[in-house]
Amino acid sequence: MGVSSKAGPARKLVIWRDSVSAGDDCDAPHALQLDLGGNETLQEIIDRLVSANYLASISGGRATWIFEAGSRPLAVIAQQWPQARALVDAAQGYAQFVDARGECHFNFKYWCQADPERVFACLREGKPLPDKYA
């Protein structure tokens, strides 16, 4: 997957996503490495990955994803939403998440078909997430 680089020091961005089904496990682990410049924003990264169909779609069209850096939730992406909803300032660059080796690790956590509005509200308010299997 190509992502254009912008000015700034090059970084390796490592992205993971959970599997959505046993059939999806055939391609696991779902790791992707991107070389980026130093100025890409979180929103640009999310938009590129979503538009490149990195996240698995499910039948019924109701997959909910939590975009994280480590264990810190940054955004909620729902298959039925036109755009991700950020929990942080999505216009900020990703550089604050770069480790000492110059790498950055992001994860898309699959939260099944849980109501994305409720998932977003729980994360924003610091409350426990709804059961992803309910």
Short mmCIF file of N, CA and C in Angstrom, two decimals:
data_model
loop_
_atom_site.label_atom_id
_atom_site.label_comp_id
_atom_site.label_asym_id
_atom_site.label_seq_id
_atom_site.Cartn_x
_atom_site.Cartn_y
_atom_site.Cartn_z
N MET A 1 0.85 -1.16 0.00
CA MET A 1 0.00 0.00 0.00
C MET A 1 0.89 1.22 0.00
N GLY A 2 0.68 2.11 -0.90
CA GLY A 2 1.51 3.29 -0.97
C GLY A 2 0.93 4.44 -0.18
N VAL A 3 1.77 5.09 0.53
CA VAL A 3 1.39 6.30 1.24
C VAL A 3 2.46 7.32 0.92
N SER A 4 2.05 8.47 0.44
CA SER A 4 3.04 9.46 0.05
C SER A 4 3.73 10.02 1.28
N SER A 5 5.02 10.26 1.15
CA SER A 5 5.78 10.84 2.25
C SER A 5 5.75 12.35 2.14
N LYS A 6 5.79 13.01 3.26
CA LYS A 6 5.88 14.45 3.33
C LYS A 6 7.21 14.81 3.96
N ALA A 7 7.50 16.09 3.99
CA ALA A 7 8.75 16.53 4.58
C ALA A 7 8.84 16.10 6.04
N GLY A 8 10.03 15.81 6.47
CA GLY A 8 10.25 15.41 7.86
C GLY A 8 11.01 14.11 7.88
N PRO A 9 11.49 13.72 9.06
CA PRO A 9 12.26 12.48 9.14
C PRO A 9 11.37 11.27 8.85
N ALA A 10 11.90 10.35 8.06
CA ALA A 10 11.14 9.16 7.71
C ALA A 10 10.97 8.28 8.94
N ARG A 11 9.81 7.67 9.05
CA ARG A 11 9.49 6.78 10.16
C ARG A 11 8.82 5.54 9.62
N LYS A 12 8.99 4.46 10.34
CA LYS A 12 8.30 3.22 10.00
C LYS A 12 7.07 3.14 10.88
N LEU A 13 5.93 3.04 10.24
CA LEU A 13 4.66 2.93 10.94
C LEU A 13 4.20 1.48 10.85
N VAL A 14 4.01 0.84 12.00
CA VAL A 14 3.56 -0.54 12.05
C VAL A 14 2.11 -0.54 12.52
N ILE A 15 1.25 -1.16 11.72
CA ILE A 15 -0.18 -1.18 12.02
C ILE A 15 -0.64 -2.62 12.07
N TRP A 16 -1.46 -2.93 13.05
CA TRP A 16 -2.04 -4.25 13.22
C TRP A 16 -3.55 -4.11 13.23
N ARG A 17 -4.23 -5.16 12.83
CA ARG A 17 -5.67 -5.20 13.03
C ARG A 17 -6.06 -6.60 13.47
N ASP A 18 -7.12 -6.66 14.26
CA ASP A 18 -7.65 -7.94 14.70
C ASP A 18 -8.32 -8.66 13.54
N SER A 19 -8.45 -9.96 13.65
CA SER A 19 -9.23 -10.75 12.70
C SER A 19 -10.70 -10.60 13.03
N VAL A 20 -11.55 -10.73 12.01
CA VAL A 20 -12.98 -10.60 12.23
C VAL A 20 -13.71 -11.95 12.21
N SER A 21 -13.02 -12.98 11.73
CA SER A 21 -13.64 -14.31 11.67
C SER A 21 -12.56 -15.36 11.50
N ALA A 22 -12.96 -16.61 11.61
CA ALA A 22 -12.00 -17.70 11.42
C ALA A 22 -11.42 -17.67 10.01
N GLY A 23 -12.23 -17.36 9.01
CA GLY A 23 -11.73 -17.26 7.64
C GLY A 23 -10.72 -16.15 7.47
N ASP A 24 -10.91 -15.07 8.20
CA ASP A 24 -9.99 -13.94 8.16
C ASP A 24 -8.65 -14.29 8.80
N ASP A 25 -8.67 -15.29 9.70
CA ASP A 25 -7.44 -15.72 10.35
C ASP A 25 -6.43 -16.31 9.37
N CYS A 26 -6.90 -16.76 8.21
CA CYS A 26 -6.00 -17.34 7.21
C CYS A 26 -4.90 -16.38 6.80
N ASP A 27 -5.21 -15.09 6.85
CA ASP A 27 -4.23 -14.06 6.46
C ASP A 27 -3.51 -13.44 7.65
N ALA A 28 -3.81 -13.92 8.86
CA ALA A 28 -3.23 -13.33 10.07
C ALA A 28 -1.75 -13.66 10.16
N PRO A 29 -0.92 -12.87 10.81
CA PRO A 29 -1.32 -11.63 11.45
C PRO A 29 -1.52 -10.53 10.41
N HIS A 30 -2.38 -9.62 10.71
CA HIS A 30 -2.73 -8.55 9.78
C HIS A 30 -1.85 -7.34 10.06
N ALA A 31 -0.58 -7.49 9.78
CA ALA A 31 0.38 -6.41 10.03
C ALA A 31 0.66 -5.68 8.72
N LEU A 32 0.87 -4.40 8.85
CA LEU A 32 1.18 -3.56 7.70
C LEU A 32 2.25 -2.58 8.14
N GLN A 33 3.27 -2.42 7.32
CA GLN A 33 4.33 -1.45 7.61
C GLN A 33 4.31 -0.38 6.54
N LEU A 34 4.29 0.85 6.96
CA LEU A 34 4.31 1.99 6.05
C LEU A 34 5.49 2.88 6.38
N ASP A 35 6.14 3.38 5.38
CA ASP A 35 7.18 4.38 5.58
C ASP A 35 6.56 5.74 5.32
N LEU A 36 6.61 6.61 6.30
CA LEU A 36 6.00 7.92 6.21
C LEU A 36 7.03 9.00 6.48
N GLY A 37 6.69 10.21 6.09
CA GLY A 37 7.49 11.36 6.47
C GLY A 37 7.12 11.73 7.89
N GLY A 38 7.50 12.89 8.33
CA GLY A 38 7.25 13.27 9.71
C GLY A 38 6.03 14.12 9.97
N ASN A 39 5.26 14.45 8.94
CA ASN A 39 4.18 15.41 9.14
C ASN A 39 2.77 14.86 9.00
N GLU A 40 2.59 13.59 8.69
CA GLU A 40 1.25 13.06 8.51
C GLU A 40 0.46 13.17 9.81
N THR A 41 -0.80 13.51 9.68
CA THR A 41 -1.67 13.60 10.85
C THR A 41 -2.34 12.25 11.09
N LEU A 42 -2.87 12.08 12.29
CA LEU A 42 -3.61 10.86 12.58
C LEU A 42 -4.79 10.71 11.62
N GLN A 43 -5.47 11.81 11.32
CA GLN A 43 -6.62 11.75 10.41
C GLN A 43 -6.19 11.28 9.02
N GLU A 44 -5.07 11.78 8.52
CA GLU A 44 -4.59 11.35 7.20
C GLU A 44 -4.27 9.86 7.19
N ILE A 45 -3.66 9.38 8.26
CA ILE A 45 -3.31 7.95 8.33
C ILE A 45 -4.58 7.10 8.37
N ILE A 46 -5.53 7.47 9.22
CA ILE A 46 -6.78 6.73 9.30
C ILE A 46 -7.50 6.74 7.95
N ASP A 47 -7.62 7.91 7.35
CA ASP A 47 -8.32 8.03 6.06
C ASP A 47 -7.68 7.16 4.99
N ARG A 48 -6.37 7.14 4.93
CA ARG A 48 -5.67 6.34 3.92
C ARG A 48 -5.90 4.84 4.13
N LEU A 49 -5.83 4.41 5.39
CA LEU A 49 -6.03 2.99 5.67
C LEU A 49 -7.47 2.55 5.40
N VAL A 50 -8.42 3.40 5.77
CA VAL A 50 -9.83 3.06 5.52
C VAL A 50 -10.11 3.05 4.02
N SER A 51 -9.63 4.05 3.30
CA SER A 51 -9.89 4.11 1.85
C SER A 51 -9.17 3.00 1.10
N ALA A 52 -8.09 2.46 1.67
CA ALA A 52 -7.37 1.36 1.04
C ALA A 52 -7.95 0.00 1.43
N ASN A 53 -9.06 0.01 2.17
CA ASN A 53 -9.74 -1.22 2.60
C ASN A 53 -8.87 -2.13 3.46
N TYR A 54 -8.04 -1.53 4.30
CA TYR A 54 -7.22 -2.32 5.21
C TYR A 54 -8.09 -3.03 6.25
N LEU A 55 -9.13 -2.35 6.71
CA LEU A 55 -10.03 -2.96 7.70
C LEU A 55 -10.99 -3.91 7.01
N ALA A 56 -11.17 -5.06 7.59
CA ALA A 56 -12.09 -6.04 7.02
C ALA A 56 -13.53 -5.55 7.16
N SER A 57 -14.30 -5.74 6.11
CA SER A 57 -15.73 -5.46 6.16
C SER A 57 -16.44 -6.76 6.50
N ILE A 58 -17.58 -6.64 7.14
CA ILE A 58 -18.34 -7.83 7.49
C ILE A 58 -19.70 -7.77 6.82
N SER A 59 -20.30 -8.93 6.59
CA SER A 59 -21.65 -8.93 6.04
C SER A 59 -22.58 -8.30 7.05
N GLY A 60 -23.53 -7.57 6.57
CA GLY A 60 -24.41 -6.81 7.46
C GLY A 60 -23.94 -5.39 7.63
N GLY A 61 -22.67 -5.10 7.33
CA GLY A 61 -22.15 -3.74 7.32
C GLY A 61 -22.09 -3.02 8.65
N ARG A 62 -21.83 -3.72 9.74
CA ARG A 62 -21.84 -3.06 11.04
C ARG A 62 -20.61 -3.38 11.88
N ALA A 63 -19.44 -3.37 11.31
CA ALA A 63 -18.21 -3.61 12.06
C ALA A 63 -17.79 -2.35 12.81
N THR A 64 -17.35 -2.52 14.04
CA THR A 64 -16.86 -1.41 14.86
C THR A 64 -15.40 -1.65 15.19
N TRP A 65 -14.58 -0.63 14.98
CA TRP A 65 -13.14 -0.71 15.22
C TRP A 65 -12.71 0.40 16.17
N ILE A 66 -11.74 0.09 17.03
CA ILE A 66 -11.12 1.09 17.90
C ILE A 66 -9.67 1.22 17.46
N PHE A 67 -9.29 2.42 17.06
CA PHE A 67 -7.92 2.70 16.61
C PHE A 67 -7.12 3.13 17.83
N GLU A 68 -6.03 2.42 18.11
CA GLU A 68 -5.24 2.65 19.32
C GLU A 68 -3.75 2.82 19.02
N ALA A 69 -3.11 3.53 19.90
CA ALA A 69 -1.64 3.57 19.97
C ALA A 69 -1.32 2.97 21.33
N GLY A 70 -0.74 1.76 21.33
CA GLY A 70 -0.57 1.04 22.58
C GLY A 70 -1.95 0.71 23.11
N SER A 71 -2.25 1.11 24.32
CA SER A 71 -3.59 0.88 24.87
C SER A 71 -4.41 2.17 24.90
N ARG A 72 -3.91 3.21 24.25
CA ARG A 72 -4.60 4.50 24.24
C ARG A 72 -5.54 4.59 23.03
N PRO A 73 -6.86 4.65 23.26
CA PRO A 73 -7.78 4.78 22.13
C PRO A 73 -7.70 6.17 21.51
N LEU A 74 -7.62 6.19 20.17
CA LEU A 74 -7.49 7.46 19.46
C LEU A 74 -8.73 7.80 18.64
N ALA A 75 -9.44 6.77 18.16
CA ALA A 75 -10.61 7.01 17.31
C ALA A 75 -11.47 5.75 17.26
N VAL A 76 -12.71 5.93 16.85
CA VAL A 76 -13.62 4.82 16.58
C VAL A 76 -13.97 4.89 15.10
N ILE A 77 -13.90 3.75 14.45
CA ILE A 77 -14.25 3.63 13.04
C ILE A 77 -15.38 2.62 12.97
N ALA A 78 -16.44 2.97 12.27
CA ALA A 78 -17.57 2.06 12.09
C ALA A 78 -17.80 1.87 10.60
N GLN A 79 -18.04 0.65 10.21
CA GLN A 79 -18.27 0.35 8.80
C GLN A 79 -19.45 1.18 8.26
N GLN A 80 -20.43 1.48 9.11
CA GLN A 80 -21.60 2.20 8.67
C GLN A 80 -21.44 3.73 8.74
N TRP A 81 -20.33 4.22 9.28
CA TRP A 81 -20.09 5.66 9.33
C TRP A 81 -19.30 6.10 8.11
N PRO A 82 -19.53 7.32 7.63
CA PRO A 82 -18.74 7.81 6.49
C PRO A 82 -17.31 8.20 6.87
N GLN A 83 -17.08 8.47 8.17
CA GLN A 83 -15.75 8.91 8.60
C GLN A 83 -15.51 8.49 10.05
N ALA A 84 -14.25 8.29 10.40
CA ALA A 84 -13.87 7.95 11.77
C ALA A 84 -14.21 9.12 12.70
N ARG A 85 -14.41 8.80 13.97
CA ARG A 85 -14.65 9.82 14.99
C ARG A 85 -13.48 9.78 15.97
N ALA A 86 -12.77 10.88 16.03
CA ALA A 86 -11.55 10.95 16.84
C ALA A 86 -11.86 11.21 18.31
N LEU A 87 -11.05 10.60 19.16
CA LEU A 87 -11.11 10.81 20.60
C LEU A 87 -10.01 11.78 21.05
N VAL A 88 -9.12 12.08 20.14
CA VAL A 88 -8.02 13.03 20.37
C VAL A 88 -8.04 14.00 19.20
N ASP A 89 -7.20 14.98 19.24
CA ASP A 89 -7.09 15.91 18.12
C ASP A 89 -6.48 15.17 16.93
N ALA A 90 -7.31 14.85 15.94
CA ALA A 90 -6.85 14.06 14.79
C ALA A 90 -5.98 14.87 13.84
N ALA A 91 -5.90 16.17 14.05
CA ALA A 91 -5.03 17.00 13.22
C ALA A 91 -3.58 16.97 13.72
N GLN A 92 -3.35 16.34 14.88
CA GLN A 92 -1.98 16.24 15.40
C GLN A 92 -1.21 15.20 14.60
N GLY A 93 0.07 15.40 14.55
CA GLY A 93 0.94 14.44 13.87
C GLY A 93 1.10 13.17 14.68
N TYR A 94 1.53 12.14 14.00
CA TYR A 94 1.71 10.85 14.68
C TYR A 94 3.03 10.78 15.43
N ALA A 95 3.90 11.77 15.27
CA ALA A 95 5.26 11.72 15.81
C ALA A 95 5.31 11.48 17.32
N GLN A 96 4.31 11.93 18.05
CA GLN A 96 4.34 11.72 19.51
C GLN A 96 4.22 10.25 19.90
N PHE A 97 3.86 9.40 18.96
CA PHE A 97 3.72 7.98 19.23
C PHE A 97 4.93 7.16 18.76
N VAL A 98 5.96 7.84 18.29
CA VAL A 98 7.17 7.19 17.78
C VAL A 98 8.06 6.79 18.95
N ASP A 99 8.57 5.55 18.90
CA ASP A 99 9.43 5.07 19.99
C ASP A 99 10.90 5.43 19.73
N ALA A 100 11.77 5.01 20.61
CA ALA A 100 13.20 5.36 20.53
C ALA A 100 13.86 4.80 19.27
N ARG A 101 13.31 3.73 18.70
CA ARG A 101 13.87 3.15 17.47
C ARG A 101 13.33 3.82 16.22
N GLY A 102 12.47 4.83 16.39
CA GLY A 102 11.90 5.51 15.24
C GLY A 102 10.71 4.78 14.65
N GLU A 103 10.11 3.88 15.44
CA GLU A 103 8.95 3.13 14.96
C GLU A 103 7.70 3.58 15.70
N CYS A 104 6.58 3.35 15.08
CA CYS A 104 5.29 3.72 15.64
C CYS A 104 4.35 2.55 15.45
N HIS A 105 3.68 2.13 16.52
CA HIS A 105 2.80 0.96 16.47
C HIS A 105 1.36 1.37 16.76
N PHE A 106 0.50 1.10 15.79
CA PHE A 106 -0.92 1.35 15.94
C PHE A 106 -1.66 0.03 15.80
N ASN A 107 -2.85 -0.03 16.39
CA ASN A 107 -3.66 -1.23 16.33
C ASN A 107 -5.12 -0.86 16.09
N PHE A 108 -5.77 -1.62 15.24
CA PHE A 108 -7.22 -1.53 15.07
C PHE A 108 -7.82 -2.71 15.80
N LYS A 109 -8.52 -2.43 16.89
CA LYS A 109 -9.15 -3.47 17.70
C LYS A 109 -10.59 -3.65 17.21
N TYR A 110 -10.93 -4.87 16.84
CA TYR A 110 -12.27 -5.18 16.35
C TYR A 110 -13.22 -5.32 17.53
N TRP A 111 -14.28 -4.52 17.54
CA TRP A 111 -15.24 -4.57 18.64
C TRP A 111 -16.58 -5.11 18.12
N CYS A 112 -16.48 -6.09 17.24
CA CYS A 112 -17.63 -6.81 16.67
C CYS A 112 -18.69 -5.84 16.15
N GLN A 113 -19.94 -6.15 16.41
CA GLN A 113 -21.03 -5.30 15.93
C GLN A 113 -21.62 -4.44 17.05
N ALA A 114 -20.81 -4.17 18.07
CA ALA A 114 -21.27 -3.30 19.15
C ALA A 114 -21.64 -1.93 18.56
N ASP A 115 -22.61 -1.29 19.16
CA ASP A 115 -23.07 0.02 18.70
C ASP A 115 -21.89 1.00 18.76
N PRO A 116 -21.44 1.51 17.61
CA PRO A 116 -20.27 2.40 17.63
C PRO A 116 -20.51 3.70 18.38
N GLU A 117 -21.76 4.18 18.39
CA GLU A 117 -22.07 5.39 19.16
C GLU A 117 -21.81 5.16 20.64
N ARG A 118 -22.21 4.00 21.11
CA ARG A 118 -22.01 3.66 22.53
C ARG A 118 -20.53 3.44 22.83
N VAL A 119 -19.83 2.76 21.93
CA VAL A 119 -18.39 2.54 22.11
C VAL A 119 -17.67 3.88 22.19
N PHE A 120 -18.00 4.78 21.26
CA PHE A 120 -17.38 6.10 21.24
C PHE A 120 -17.67 6.86 22.54
N ALA A 121 -18.93 6.85 22.98
CA ALA A 121 -19.30 7.56 24.20
C ALA A 121 -18.57 6.99 25.42
N CYS A 122 -18.48 5.68 25.51
CA CYS A 122 -17.78 5.06 26.64
C CYS A 122 -16.31 5.45 26.67
N LEU A 123 -15.66 5.42 25.52
CA LEU A 123 -14.24 5.79 25.46
C LEU A 123 -14.06 7.25 25.79
N ARG A 124 -14.90 8.10 25.25
CA ARG A 124 -14.79 9.55 25.49
C ARG A 124 -15.00 9.88 26.97
N GLU A 125 -15.91 9.15 27.62
CA GLU A 125 -16.23 9.43 29.02
C GLU A 125 -15.43 8.59 30.01
N GLY A 126 -14.54 7.73 29.51
CA GLY A 126 -13.72 6.91 30.39
C GLY A 126 -14.49 5.80 31.07
N LYS A 127 -15.58 5.36 30.49
CA LYS A 127 -16.40 4.29 31.08
C LYS A 127 -16.03 2.97 30.46
N PRO A 128 -16.40 1.86 31.11
CA PRO A 128 -16.11 0.53 30.52
C PRO A 128 -16.83 0.36 29.19
N LEU A 129 -16.17 -0.31 28.29
CA LEU A 129 -16.75 -0.58 26.97
C LEU A 129 -17.92 -1.55 27.07
N PRO A 130 -18.89 -1.43 26.17
CA PRO A 130 -19.97 -2.42 26.16
C PRO A 130 -19.41 -3.77 25.73
N ASP A 131 -20.12 -4.82 26.09
CA ASP A 131 -19.73 -6.17 25.70
C ASP A 131 -19.74 -6.25 24.17
N LYS A 132 -18.63 -6.65 23.61
CA LYS A 132 -18.57 -6.69 22.15
C LYS A 132 -19.33 -7.86 21.55
N TYR A 133 -19.73 -8.81 22.36
CA TYR A 133 -20.47 -9.97 21.85
C TYR A 133 -21.97 -9.88 22.12
N ALA A 134 -22.41 -8.83 22.80
CA ALA A 134 -23.84 -8.73 23.13
C ALA A 134 -24.64 -8.20 21.95
#
